[in-house]
PDB file of C-alpha atoms in Angstrom:
ATOM      1  CA  MET A   1      72.375 119.505  68.649  1.00 73.00           C
ATOM      2  CA  THR A   2      71.746 120.954  72.145  1.00 89.00           C
ATOM      3  CA  LYS A   3      69.411 124.065  72.073  1.00 96.00           C
ATOM      4  CA  THR A   4      70.550 127.189  73.670  1.00 98.00           C
ATOM      5  CA  ALA A   5      67.989 129.009  76.000  1.00 98.00           C
ATOM      6  CA  LEU A   6      68.463 132.521  77.342  1.00 98.00           C
ATOM      7  CA  VAL A   7      66.426 133.674  80.425  1.00 98.00           C
ATOM      8  CA  SER A   8      66.314 137.381  81.182  1.00 98.00           C
ATOM      9  CA  GLY A   9      66.391 138.050  84.949  1.00 97.00           C
ATOM     10  CA  GLY A  10      67.441 134.502  85.136  1.00 97.00           C
ATOM     11  CA  THR A  11      69.585 134.519  88.203  1.00 97.00           C
ATOM     12  CA  ARG A  12      66.940 135.047  90.974  1.00 95.00           C
ATOM     13  CA  GLY A  13      63.531 134.193  91.837  1.00 94.00           C
ATOM     14  CA  ILE A  14      61.073 132.660  89.184  1.00 97.00           C
ATOM     15  CA  GLY A  15      63.899 133.256  86.713  1.00 97.00           C
ATOM     16  CA  LYS A  16      66.349 131.179  88.454  1.00 97.00           C
ATOM     17  CA  SER A  17      63.879 128.216  88.832  1.00 98.00           C
ATOM     18  CA  ILE A  18      63.333 128.549  84.983  1.00 98.00           C
ATOM     19  CA  SER A  19      66.962 128.465  84.331  1.00 98.00           C
ATOM     20  CA  LEU A  20      67.489 125.370  86.424  1.00 98.00           C
ATOM     21  CA  ALA A  21      64.539 123.544  85.020  1.00 98.00           C
ATOM     22  CA  LEU A  22      65.798 124.114  81.467  1.00 98.00           C
ATOM     23  CA  LYS A  23      69.301 123.080  82.352  1.00 98.00           C
ATOM     24  CA  LYS A  24      68.016 119.856  83.969  1.00 97.00           C
ATOM     25  CA  ALA A  25      66.048 119.162  80.898  1.00 96.00           C
ATOM     26  CA  GLY A  26      69.336 119.284  78.854  1.00 96.00           C
ATOM     27  CA  PHE A  27      69.232 122.736  77.373  1.00 97.00           C
ATOM     28  CA  ASN A  28      72.380 124.947  77.137  1.00 97.00           C
ATOM     29  CA  VAL A  29      71.096 127.812  79.414  1.00 98.00           C
ATOM     30  CA  VAL A  30      72.407 131.275  79.712  1.00 98.00           C
ATOM     31  CA  ALA A  31      70.937 133.839  82.139  1.00 98.00           C
ATOM     32  CA  ASN A  32      70.957 137.654  81.926  1.00 98.00           C
ATOM     33  CA  TYR A  33      70.812 139.891  84.911  1.00 98.00           C
ATOM     34  CA  GLY A  34      70.547 143.559  85.457  1.00 95.00           C
ATOM     35  CA  GLY A  35      72.256 144.728  88.762  1.00 90.00           C
ATOM     36  CA  ASN A  36      72.954 142.293  91.543  1.00 91.00           C
ATOM     37  CA  ASP A  37      76.551 141.023  90.856  1.00 94.00           C
ATOM     38  CA  ASP A  38      76.833 139.253  94.325  1.00 95.00           C
ATOM     39  CA  ALA A  39      73.656 137.301  93.482  1.00 95.00           C
ATOM     40  CA  ALA A  40      74.731 136.537  89.887  1.00 97.00           C
ATOM     41  CA  ARG A  41      78.204 135.229  90.895  1.00 97.00           C
ATOM     42  CA  ALA A  42      76.603 132.900  93.610  1.00 97.00           C
ATOM     43  CA  PHE A  43      74.105 131.788  91.003  1.00 97.00           C
ATOM     44  CA  THR A  44      76.843 130.699  88.473  1.00 98.00           C
ATOM     45  CA  ASP A  45      78.873 129.185  91.202  1.00 97.00           C
ATOM     46  CA  GLU A  46      75.971 127.154  92.326  1.00 97.00           C
ATOM     47  CA  THR A  47      74.554 126.107  89.042  1.00 97.00           C
ATOM     48  CA  GLY A  48      77.485 126.456  86.547  1.00 97.00           C
ATOM     49  CA  ILE A  49      74.999 128.663  84.269  1.00 98.00           C
ATOM     50  CA  PRO A  50      76.913 131.749  82.793  1.00 98.00           C
ATOM     51  CA  ALA A  51      75.414 134.978  83.640  1.00 98.00           C
ATOM     52  CA  PHE A  52      75.573 138.094  81.365  1.00 98.00           C
ATOM     53  CA  LYS A  53      75.038 141.550  82.650  1.00 98.00           C
ATOM     54  CA  TRP A  54      72.949 144.258  80.934  1.00 98.00           C
ATOM     55  CA  SER A  55      69.822 146.241  81.321  1.00 98.00           C
ATOM     56  CA  VAL A  56      66.882 144.949  79.295  1.00 98.00           C
ATOM     57  CA  ALA A  57      65.571 148.502  79.266  1.00 98.00           C
ATOM     58  CA  ASP A  58      68.448 149.516  76.974  1.00 98.00           C
ATOM     59  CA  ALA A  59      68.005 148.405  73.258  1.00 98.00           C
ATOM     60  CA  ASP A  60      71.654 148.785  72.223  1.00 98.00           C
ATOM     61  CA  ALA A  61      72.691 146.746  75.396  1.00 98.00           C
ATOM     62  CA  CYS A  62      70.285 143.896  74.436  1.00 98.00           C
ATOM     63  CA  ALA A  63      71.504 143.720  70.869  1.00 98.00           C
ATOM     64  CA  ASN A  64      75.081 143.671  71.939  1.00 98.00           C
ATOM     65  CA  GLY A  65      74.476 141.137  74.714  1.00 98.00           C
ATOM     66  CA  ILE A  66      72.594 138.730  72.543  1.00 98.00           C
ATOM     67  CA  ALA A  67      75.301 139.095  69.927  1.00 98.00           C
ATOM     68  CA  LYS A  68      78.087 138.366  72.599  1.00 98.00           C
ATOM     69  CA  ILE A  69      76.175 135.223  73.656  1.00 98.00           C
ATOM     70  CA  GLU A  70      75.693 133.935  70.447  1.00 97.00           C
ATOM     71  CA  GLU A  71      79.352 134.396  69.488  1.00 96.00           C
ATOM     72  CA  GLU A  72      80.525 132.814  72.834  1.00 96.00           C
ATOM     73  CA  VAL A  73      77.817 130.158  73.595  1.00 95.00           C
ATOM     74  CA  GLY A  74      75.741 129.584  70.330  1.00 95.00           C
ATOM     75  CA  PRO A  75      72.640 130.594  68.544  1.00 97.00           C
ATOM     76  CA  ILE A  76      69.698 131.332  70.827  1.00 98.00           C
ATOM     77  CA  ASP A  77      66.831 129.027  70.045  1.00 97.00           C
ATOM     78  CA  ILE A  78      64.685 129.822  73.129  1.00 98.00           C
ATOM     79  CA  LEU A  79      64.078 133.101  74.777  1.00 98.00           C
ATOM     80  CA  VAL A  80      62.232 133.609  77.965  1.00 98.00           C
ATOM     81  CA  ASN A  81      61.584 137.186  78.597  1.00 98.00           C
ATOM     82  CA  ASN A  82      61.264 137.264  82.514  1.00 98.00           C
ATOM     83  CA  ALA A  83      63.179 140.252  83.742  1.00 96.00           C
ATOM     84  CA  GLY A  84      60.830 142.777  85.367  1.00 95.00           C
ATOM     85  CA  ILE A  85      60.621 145.437  88.227  1.00 93.00           C
ATOM     86  CA  THR A  86      58.089 147.364  90.249  1.00 90.00           C
ATOM     87  CA  ARG A  87      57.813 150.903  91.069  1.00 94.00           C
ATOM     88  CA  ASP A  88      54.400 150.974  92.801  1.00 92.00           C
ATOM     89  CA  GLY A  89      52.291 154.048  93.772  1.00 93.00           C
ATOM     90  CA  PHE A  90      48.873 155.548  93.512  1.00 96.00           C
ATOM     91  CA  MET A  91      48.657 157.144  90.045  1.00 91.00           C
ATOM     92  CA  HIS A  92      48.288 160.630  91.747  1.00 96.00           C
ATOM     93  CA  LYS A  93      51.538 160.219  93.357  1.00 95.00           C
ATOM     94  CA  MET A  94      53.366 158.338  90.540  1.00 95.00           C
ATOM     95  CA  ASP A  95      56.094 160.445  88.601  1.00 95.00           C
ATOM     96  CA  VAL A  96      57.170 160.022  85.100  1.00 97.00           C
ATOM     97  CA  ASP A  97      60.349 158.379  86.083  1.00 96.00           C
ATOM     98  CA  ALA A  98      58.476 155.557  87.934  1.00 96.00           C
ATOM     99  CA  TRP A  99      56.208 155.136  84.971  1.00 97.00           C
ATOM    100  CA  ASN A 100      58.831 154.801  82.340  1.00 97.00           C
ATOM    101  CA  ALA A 101      61.266 152.673  84.323  1.00 97.00           C
ATOM    102  CA  VAL A 102      58.421 150.008  84.541  1.00 97.00           C
ATOM    103  CA  ILE A 103      57.139 150.296  80.962  1.00 97.00           C
ATOM    104  CA  GLU A 104      60.831 150.067  79.758  1.00 97.00           C
ATOM    105  CA  THR A 105      61.851 147.302  81.803  1.00 97.00           C
ATOM    106  CA  ASN A 106      58.615 145.158  81.607  1.00 97.00           C
ATOM    107  CA  LEU A 107      57.424 145.795  78.098  1.00 98.00           C
ATOM    108  CA  SER A 108      59.745 147.569  75.893  1.00 98.00           C
ATOM    109  CA  SER A 109      62.233 145.034  76.856  1.00 98.00           C
ATOM    110  CA  LEU A 110      60.288 142.437  74.922  1.00 98.00           C
ATOM    111  CA  PHE A 111      61.101 144.103  71.753  1.00 98.00           C
ATOM    112  CA  TYR A 112      64.640 144.947  72.639  1.00 98.00           C
ATOM    113  CA  MET A 113      65.346 141.234  73.552  1.00 98.00           C
ATOM    114  CA  THR A 114      63.217 139.399  71.053  1.00 98.00           C
ATOM    115  CA  LYS A 115      64.033 141.247  67.815  1.00 98.00           C
ATOM    116  CA  PRO A 116      67.782 140.475  67.878  1.00 97.00           C
ATOM    117  CA  ALA A 117      67.279 136.893  68.673  1.00 98.00           C
ATOM    118  CA  LEU A 118      64.362 136.492  66.273  1.00 97.00           C
ATOM    119  CA  GLU A 119      66.552 136.861  63.218  1.00 95.00           C
ATOM    120  CA  GLY A 120      68.402 133.656  63.737  1.00 96.00           C
ATOM    121  CA  MET A 121      65.309 131.782  64.772  1.00 98.00           C
ATOM    122  CA  ARG A 122      63.719 132.758  61.408  1.00 97.00           C
ATOM    123  CA  ALA A 123      66.726 131.643  59.475  1.00 97.00           C
ATOM    124  CA  ARG A 124      66.797 128.129  61.297  1.00 96.00           C
ATOM    125  CA  GLY A 125      62.933 127.616  61.110  1.00 96.00           C
ATOM    126  CA  PHE A 126      62.883 126.993  65.008  1.00 97.00           C
ATOM    127  CA  GLY A 127      62.311 129.205  68.018  1.00 97.00           C
ATOM    128  CA  ARG A 128      60.530 129.327  71.301  1.00 98.00           C
ATOM    129  CA  VAL A 129      59.687 132.636  72.983  1.00 98.00           C
ATOM    130  CA  VAL A 130      57.939 132.731  76.403  1.00 98.00           C
ATOM    131  CA  ASN A 131      56.928 135.878  77.975  1.00 98.00           C
ATOM    132  CA  ILE A 132      56.386 136.255  81.641  1.00 98.00           C
ATOM    133  CA  SER A 133      53.406 138.479  82.412  1.00 97.00           C
ATOM    134  CA  SER A 134      51.335 138.556  85.610  1.00 95.00           C
ATOM    135  CA  ILE A 135      47.833 138.152  87.040  1.00 93.00           C
ATOM    136  CA  ASN A 136      47.986 141.902  87.600  1.00 90.00           C
ATOM    137  CA  GLY A 137      48.359 142.335  83.842  1.00 89.00           C
ATOM    138  CA  GLN A 138      45.019 140.594  83.463  1.00 92.00           C
ATOM    139  CA  ALA A 139      42.907 141.725  86.427  1.00 90.00           C
ATOM    140  CA  GLY A 140      44.791 145.051  87.271  1.00 90.00           C
ATOM    141  CA  GLN A 141      45.938 145.970  90.675  1.00 89.00           C
ATOM    142  CA  MET A 142      45.589 149.298  92.766  1.00 90.00           C
ATOM    143  CA  GLY A 143      48.769 151.048  93.050  1.00 91.00           C
ATOM    144  CA  GLN A 144      50.235 149.395  89.933  1.00 94.00           C
ATOM    145  CA  ALA A 145      49.050 151.339  87.039  1.00 96.00           C
ATOM    146  CA  ASN A 146      52.451 151.268  85.438  1.00 96.00           C
ATOM    147  CA  TYR A 147      52.918 147.456  86.149  1.00 95.00           C
ATOM    148  CA  SER A 148      49.551 146.447  85.083  1.00 96.00           C
ATOM    149  CA  ALA A 149      49.844 148.357  81.905  1.00 97.00           C
ATOM    150  CA  ALA A 150      53.087 146.877  81.123  1.00 97.00           C
ATOM    151  CA  LYS A 151      52.068 143.459  81.896  1.00 97.00           C
ATOM    152  CA  ALA A 152      48.844 143.709  79.899  1.00 97.00           C
ATOM    153  CA  GLY A 153      50.863 144.977  77.018  1.00 97.00           C
ATOM    154  CA  VAL A 154      52.909 141.657  77.120  1.00 98.00           C
ATOM    155  CA  HIS A 155      49.616 139.652  76.024  1.00 97.00           C
ATOM    156  CA  GLY A 156      48.985 141.851  73.049  1.00 97.00           C
ATOM    157  CA  PHE A 157      52.817 141.576  71.932  1.00 98.00           C
ATOM    158  CA  THR A 158      52.592 137.877  72.403  1.00 98.00           C
ATOM    159  CA  LYS A 159      49.499 137.558  70.080  1.00 98.00           C
ATOM    160  CA  ALA A 160      50.662 139.666  67.420  1.00 98.00           C
ATOM    161  CA  LEU A 161      54.231 138.210  67.089  1.00 98.00           C
ATOM    162  CA  ALA A 162      52.743 134.755  67.388  1.00 98.00           C
ATOM    163  CA  GLN A 163      50.956 135.300  64.023  1.00 98.00           C
ATOM    164  CA  GLU A 164      53.888 136.800  62.379  1.00 98.00           C
ATOM    165  CA  THR A 165      56.217 133.777  63.357  1.00 98.00           C
ATOM    166  CA  ALA A 166      54.036 130.765  63.303  1.00 98.00           C
ATOM    167  CA  ARG A 167      54.913 129.637  59.654  1.00 97.00           C
ATOM    168  CA  LYS A 168      58.484 130.009  60.505  1.00 97.00           C
ATOM    169  CA  GLY A 169      58.509 127.389  63.339  1.00 97.00           C
ATOM    170  CA  ILE A 170      58.560 129.883  66.112  1.00 98.00           C
ATOM    171  CA  THR A 171      56.119 129.818  68.818  1.00 98.00           C
ATOM    172  CA  VAL A 172      55.355 132.728  71.038  1.00 98.00           C
ATOM    173  CA  ASN A 173      53.412 132.389  74.305  1.00 98.00           C
ATOM    174  CA  THR A 174      52.745 134.162  77.705  1.00 98.00           C
ATOM    175  CA  ILE A 175      52.614 132.870  81.311  1.00 98.00           C
ATOM    176  CA  ALA A 176      50.732 134.890  83.746  1.00 97.00           C
ATOM    177  CA  PRO A 177      51.840 133.838  87.262  1.00 97.00           C
ATOM    178  CA  GLY A 178      49.702 134.804  90.199  1.00 95.00           C
ATOM    179  CA  TYR A 179      51.317 135.363  93.695  1.00 94.00           C
ATOM    180  CA  ILE A 180      54.499 133.171  93.904  1.00 96.00           C
ATOM    181  CA  ASN A 181      56.506 132.357  96.937  1.00 93.00           C
ATOM    182  CA  THR A 182      59.620 134.567  96.062  1.00 89.00           C
ATOM    183  CA  ASP A 183      61.747 136.954  98.113  1.00 82.00           C
ATOM    184  CA  MET A 184      59.699 139.714  96.541  1.00 78.00           C
ATOM    185  CA  VAL A 185      56.339 138.431  97.924  1.00 82.00           C
ATOM    186  CA  ALA A 186      57.901 137.392 101.241  1.00 80.00           C
ATOM    187  CA  ALA A 187      58.745 141.077 101.916  1.00 80.00           C
ATOM    188  CA  VAL A 188      55.067 141.910 101.900  1.00 80.00           C
ATOM    189  CA  PRO A 189      53.788 142.652 105.273  1.00 84.00           C
ATOM    190  CA  GLU A 190      52.439 139.569 106.949  1.00 87.00           C
ATOM    191  CA  LYS A 191      48.831 140.888 107.460  1.00 89.00           C
ATOM    192  CA  VAL A 192      48.622 141.948 103.768  1.00 86.00           C
ATOM    193  CA  LEU A 193      50.120 138.604 102.604  1.00 89.00           C
ATOM    194  CA  GLU A 194      47.456 136.707 104.729  1.00 91.00           C
ATOM    195  CA  SER A 195      44.598 138.772 102.850  1.00 91.00           C
ATOM    196  CA  ILE A 196      46.186 137.701  99.559  1.00 91.00           C
ATOM    197  CA  ILE A 197      46.331 134.146 100.299  1.00 95.00           C
ATOM    198  CA  ALA A 198      42.713 134.339 101.466  1.00 95.00           C
ATOM    199  CA  LYS A 199      41.662 135.328  97.966  1.00 94.00           C
ATOM    200  CA  ILE A 200      43.519 132.303  96.395  1.00 96.00           C
ATOM    201  CA  PRO A 201      40.893 129.363  96.073  1.00 97.00           C
ATOM    202  CA  VAL A 202      43.680 126.777  96.540  1.00 97.00           C
ATOM    203  CA  GLY A 203      44.812 128.385  99.616  1.00 96.00           C
ATOM    204  CA  ARG A 204      48.322 128.993  99.088  1.00 95.00           C
ATOM    205  CA  LEU A 205      51.124 130.848  97.249  1.00 96.00           C
ATOM    206  CA  GLY A 206      52.440 129.415  94.154  1.00 96.00           C
ATOM    207  CA  GLU A 207      56.138 128.018  93.864  1.00 97.00           C
ATOM    208  CA  ALA A 208      58.647 129.239  91.497  1.00 97.00           C
ATOM    209  CA  ASP A 209      59.328 125.725  90.182  1.00 97.00           C
ATOM    210  CA  GLU A 210      55.502 125.508  88.993  1.00 98.00           C
ATOM    211  CA  ILE A 211      55.978 128.430  86.715  1.00 98.00           C
ATOM    212  CA  ALA A 212      59.490 126.870  85.578  1.00 98.00           C
ATOM    213  CA  GLN A 213      57.588 123.615  84.674  1.00 98.00           C
ATOM    214  CA  ALA A 214      55.049 125.356  82.364  1.00 98.00           C
ATOM    215  CA  VAL A 215      58.018 127.187  80.613  1.00 98.00           C
ATOM    216  CA  LEU A 216      59.850 123.934  80.097  1.00 97.00           C
ATOM    217  CA  TYR A 217      56.639 122.526  78.464  1.00 97.00           C
ATOM    218  CA  LEU A 218      56.194 125.497  76.205  1.00 98.00           C
ATOM    219  CA  CYS A 219      60.006 125.119  75.172  1.00 96.00           C
ATOM    220  CA  GLY A 220      59.756 121.514  74.500  1.00 92.00           C
ATOM    221  CA  PRO A 221      59.221 119.308  71.455  1.00 88.00           C
ATOM    222  CA  ASN A 222      55.553 118.694  72.115  1.00 92.00           C
ATOM    223  CA  SER A 223      54.381 122.252  72.221  1.00 96.00           C
ATOM    224  CA  GLY A 224      54.594 123.347  68.467  1.00 96.00           C
ATOM    225  CA  PHE A 225      50.794 123.633  68.251  1.00 97.00           C
ATOM    226  CA  ILE A 226      50.612 126.177  71.094  1.00 98.00           C
ATOM    227  CA  THR A 227      51.183 129.720  70.062  1.00 98.00           C
ATOM    228  CA  GLY A 228      49.691 132.928  70.961  1.00 98.00           C
ATOM    229  CA  SER A 229      48.338 131.652  74.235  1.00 97.00           C
ATOM    230  CA  CYS A 230      48.311 132.787  77.737  1.00 97.00           C
ATOM    231  CA  LEU A 231      48.588 130.198  80.441  1.00 97.00           C
ATOM    232  CA  SER A 232      47.354 131.638  83.994  1.00 97.00           C
ATOM    233  CA  ILE A 233      49.140 129.889  86.897  1.00 97.00           C
ATOM    234  CA  ASN A 234      47.370 131.637  89.875  1.00 95.00           C
ATOM    235  CA  GLY A 235      45.679 129.125  91.978  1.00 95.00           C
ATOM    236  CA  GLY A 236      42.232 130.293  90.528  1.00 95.00           C
ATOM    237  CA  GLN A 237      42.538 133.716  91.992  1.00 93.00           C
ATOM    238  CA  HIS A 238      41.715 135.019  88.496  1.00 91.00           C
ATOM    239  CA  MET A 239      40.100 132.853  85.694  1.00 89.00           C
ATOM    240  CA  CYS A 240      40.053 133.829  82.020  1.00 78.00           C
TER     241      CYS A 240
END
């Protein structure tokens, strides 16, 4: 039976590449998105992958959205927690709303999304959960106390849940991308981007498909002995 994969934030950037890689590999893919209706429609028209809209920062919306997908598409076997936002600013200027928005979307969402999907995975004795973190959750980044804290929390969440679910046939892993060639990175001022690339030993930005291929492996049949791990894909910029 074809396995169903849900990718949060799956219609743009890294998420889009993950959705496409999983579909090409034969998975039944569903994407979640939070706000850009035009991009989501264009994504579905281009790929044939259905897109369901809800905020991953809303626990009830996540539970209802996953229930709708399982009713209309099928049980979720693979969950890729990719959705994330930034609200950058130095700590002395950061307000509570900027802090909470990033923590809720980038960290609390893992609980909101994974818990309702996990019940079926446990019952079926199989599941793959892949959480997308960041190099800045490993090394920290000035002006991103909220983002770095949330992405660091992803690693702790992954390690704890991996221990809980291993004997149920469910693996839980993290991928921590470095600077990837997406629209968000392309918006960085040219001189700043040049200084970033200068610190990457391989001398270039990563590509979204390089992240997608790693996700694909962790979701595949040969990855059952990998759980609680973090795969850093950053061109050697930060080694752990």
